[in-house]
Coordinates of C-alpha atoms in Angstrom, one line a residue:
X1217 CA 0.0 0.0 0.0
X1218 CA 1.1 3.5 -0.7
X1219 CA 1.4 6.2 1.9
X1220 CA -2.1 7.5 1.4
X1221 CA -3.7 4.0 1.2
X1222 CA -3.5 3.7 -2.5
X1223 CA -1.6 1.2 -4.7
X1224 CA 1.9 2.6 -5.6
X1225 CA 2.1 3.7 -9.2
X1226 CA 4.1 2.0 -11.9
X1227 CA 7.4 3.7 -12.5
X1228 CA 9.2 3.7 -15.9
X1229 CA 12.4 5.5 -16.7
X1230 CA 13.2 7.0 -20.1
X1231 CA 16.9 7.5 -20.4
X1232 CA 19.6 8.2 -23.0
X1233 CA 22.3 10.6 -23.7
X1234 CA 21.5 14.3 -24.2
X1235 CA 19.5 14.9 -27.4
X1236 CA 18.4 11.3 -27.8
X1237 CA 14.7 12.2 -27.7
X1238 CA 13.8 11.5 -24.1
X1239 CA 11.6 14.6 -23.6
X1240 CA 9.9 14.2 -27.0
X1241 CA 9.1 10.5 -26.3
X1242 CA 7.7 11.4 -22.8
X1243 CA 5.6 14.2 -24.3
X1244 CA 4.1 11.8 -26.9
X1245 CA 3.4 9.1 -24.3
X1246 CA 1.7 11.7 -22.0
X1247 CA -0.6 12.7 -24.8
X1248 CA -1.6 9.1 -25.6
X1249 CA -1.9 8.0 -22.0
X1250 CA -3.7 11.0 -20.7
X1251 CA -6.2 10.5 -23.5
X1252 CA -6.9 7.1 -22.0
X1253 CA -7.7 8.6 -18.6
X1254 CA -4.5 7.7 -16.8
X1255 CA -3.3 9.8 -13.9
X1256 CA 0.3 10.7 -14.8
X1257 CA 3.3 12.4 -13.3
X1258 CA 6.9 13.0 -14.5
X1259 CA 10.0 13.2 -12.4
X1260 CA 12.8 15.0 -14.3
X1261 CA 16.4 15.3 -13.3
X1262 CA 18.4 18.1 -14.8
X1263 CA 22.1 18.3 -15.3
X1264 CA 22.2 22.1 -15.1
X1265 CA 20.4 24.6 -12.9
X1266 CA 16.7 25.3 -13.6
X1267 CA 15.2 28.7 -13.1
X1268 CA 11.6 28.4 -11.9
X1269 CA 11.4 32.1 -11.3
X1270 CA 13.2 35.2 -12.3
X1271 CA 16.6 35.8 -10.5
X1272 CA 16.0 38.6 -7.9
X1273 CA 12.2 37.8 -7.6
X1274 CA 10.7 37.5 -4.2
X1275 CA 10.7 33.7 -4.3
X1276 CA 14.3 33.6 -5.6
X1277 CA 15.4 36.0 -2.8
X1278 CA 13.6 33.9 -0.1
X1279 CA 15.1 30.7 -1.5
X1280 CA 18.6 32.1 -1.5
X1281 CA 18.0 33.3 2.0
X1282 CA 17.6 29.6 3.0
X1283 CA 13.8 28.9 2.9
X1284 CA 12.0 26.3 0.9
X1285 CA 9.3 28.2 -1.1
X1286 CA 5.9 27.1 -2.3
X1287 CA 4.9 29.3 -5.2
X1288 CA 1.4 29.8 -6.7
X1289 CA 0.6 32.2 -9.6
X1290 CA -3.0 31.3 -10.2
X1291 CA -2.1 28.8 -12.9
X1292 CA 0.4 26.4 -11.2
X1293 CA 1.9 25.5 -7.9
X1294 CA 5.6 24.8 -7.5
X1295 CA 7.9 24.1 -4.5
X1296 CA 11.5 25.1 -4.7
X1297 CA 13.3 23.1 -2.1
X1298 CA 16.9 22.7 -1.0
X1299 CA 17.5 19.0 -1.7
X1300 CA 18.5 16.9 1.3
X1301 CA 21.8 15.0 1.3
X1302 CA 21.5 11.8 -0.7
X1303 CA 18.4 12.9 -2.7
X1304 CA 17.6 10.2 -5.2
X1305 CA 14.8 8.8 -7.3
X1306 CA 13.2 7.0 -4.3
X1307 CA 13.1 10.3 -2.3
X1308 CA 11.6 12.0 -5.3
X1309 CA 8.9 9.4 -5.7
X1310 CA 8.0 9.7 -2.0
X1311 CA 7.2 13.4 -2.6
X1312 CA 4.5 12.3 -5.1
X1313 CA 1.9 11.0 -2.6
X1314 CA -1.1 11.3 -4.9
X1315 CA -2.7 8.2 -6.5
X1316 CA -1.0 8.3 -9.9
X1317 CA -1.3 5.3 -12.4
X1318 CA 2.2 5.9 -13.9
X1319 CA 5.2 8.0 -13.2
X1320 CA 7.6 8.5 -16.0
X1321 CA 11.2 9.4 -15.0
X1322 CA 13.7 11.3 -17.2
X1323 CA 17.1 11.1 -15.6
X1324 CA 18.2 9.3 -12.4
X1325 CA 19.8 6.7 -14.8
X1326 CA 21.6 5.0 -11.9
X1327 CA 18.3 4.2 -10.1
X1328 CA 17.0 0.6 -9.8
X1329 CA 13.8 1.6 -11.7
X1330 CA 13.1 -0.2 -15.0
X1331 CA 14.0 2.0 -17.9
X1332 CA 14.0 2.3 -21.6
X1333 CA 17.3 3.5 -23.1
X1334 CA 17.1 5.7 -26.3
X1335 CA 20.0 5.6 -28.7
X1336 CA 21.1 8.6 -30.7
X1337 CA 22.4 8.2 -34.2
X1338 CA 25.8 6.6 -33.9
X1339 CA 25.3 5.2 -30.4
X1340 CA 26.2 1.5 -30.2
X1341 CA 24.3 0.8 -27.0
X1342 CA 23.7 2.0 -23.5
X1343 CA 26.5 2.3 -20.9
X1344 CA 27.1 -1.0 -19.3
X1345 CA 26.9 0.5 -15.8
X1346 CA 23.3 1.6 -16.1
X1347 CA 21.0 -0.8 -14.1
X1348 CA 17.4 -1.8 -15.0
X1349 CA 17.3 -1.4 -18.8
X1350 CA 14.4 -3.4 -20.1
X1351 CA 14.4 -2.1 -23.7
X1352 CA 16.7 -0.2 -26.0
X1353 CA 15.1 1.9 -28.8
X1354 CA 16.8 3.5 -31.8

């Protein structure tokens, strides 16, 4: 049972090297699966800093001062948190305590989650040290 008394969602990683089409594939899958009524979430790991708000804005200033900040602009809600030591995919999944049917994961390639590996033109295969690859797509 999940934390809120619901069945834990299926988790599937979509991995590959940069520019292999991960985000494009996830975007397509979301369109198809949402059209079938599935409740979906995406966990995305970034290799470079992400700006959720404008540098110097109130939320940016509060975050830089040391607070975790929940932002709401009438259209969306976001939480900008300082990650705890050892933050990993399992910790990210615990943050999603709603009853999703499927969580797609872009990044966290070293996690134990089953994953599809996307090959770019010229790639010969996924790295040998990546666990949980259940399919390789060109």
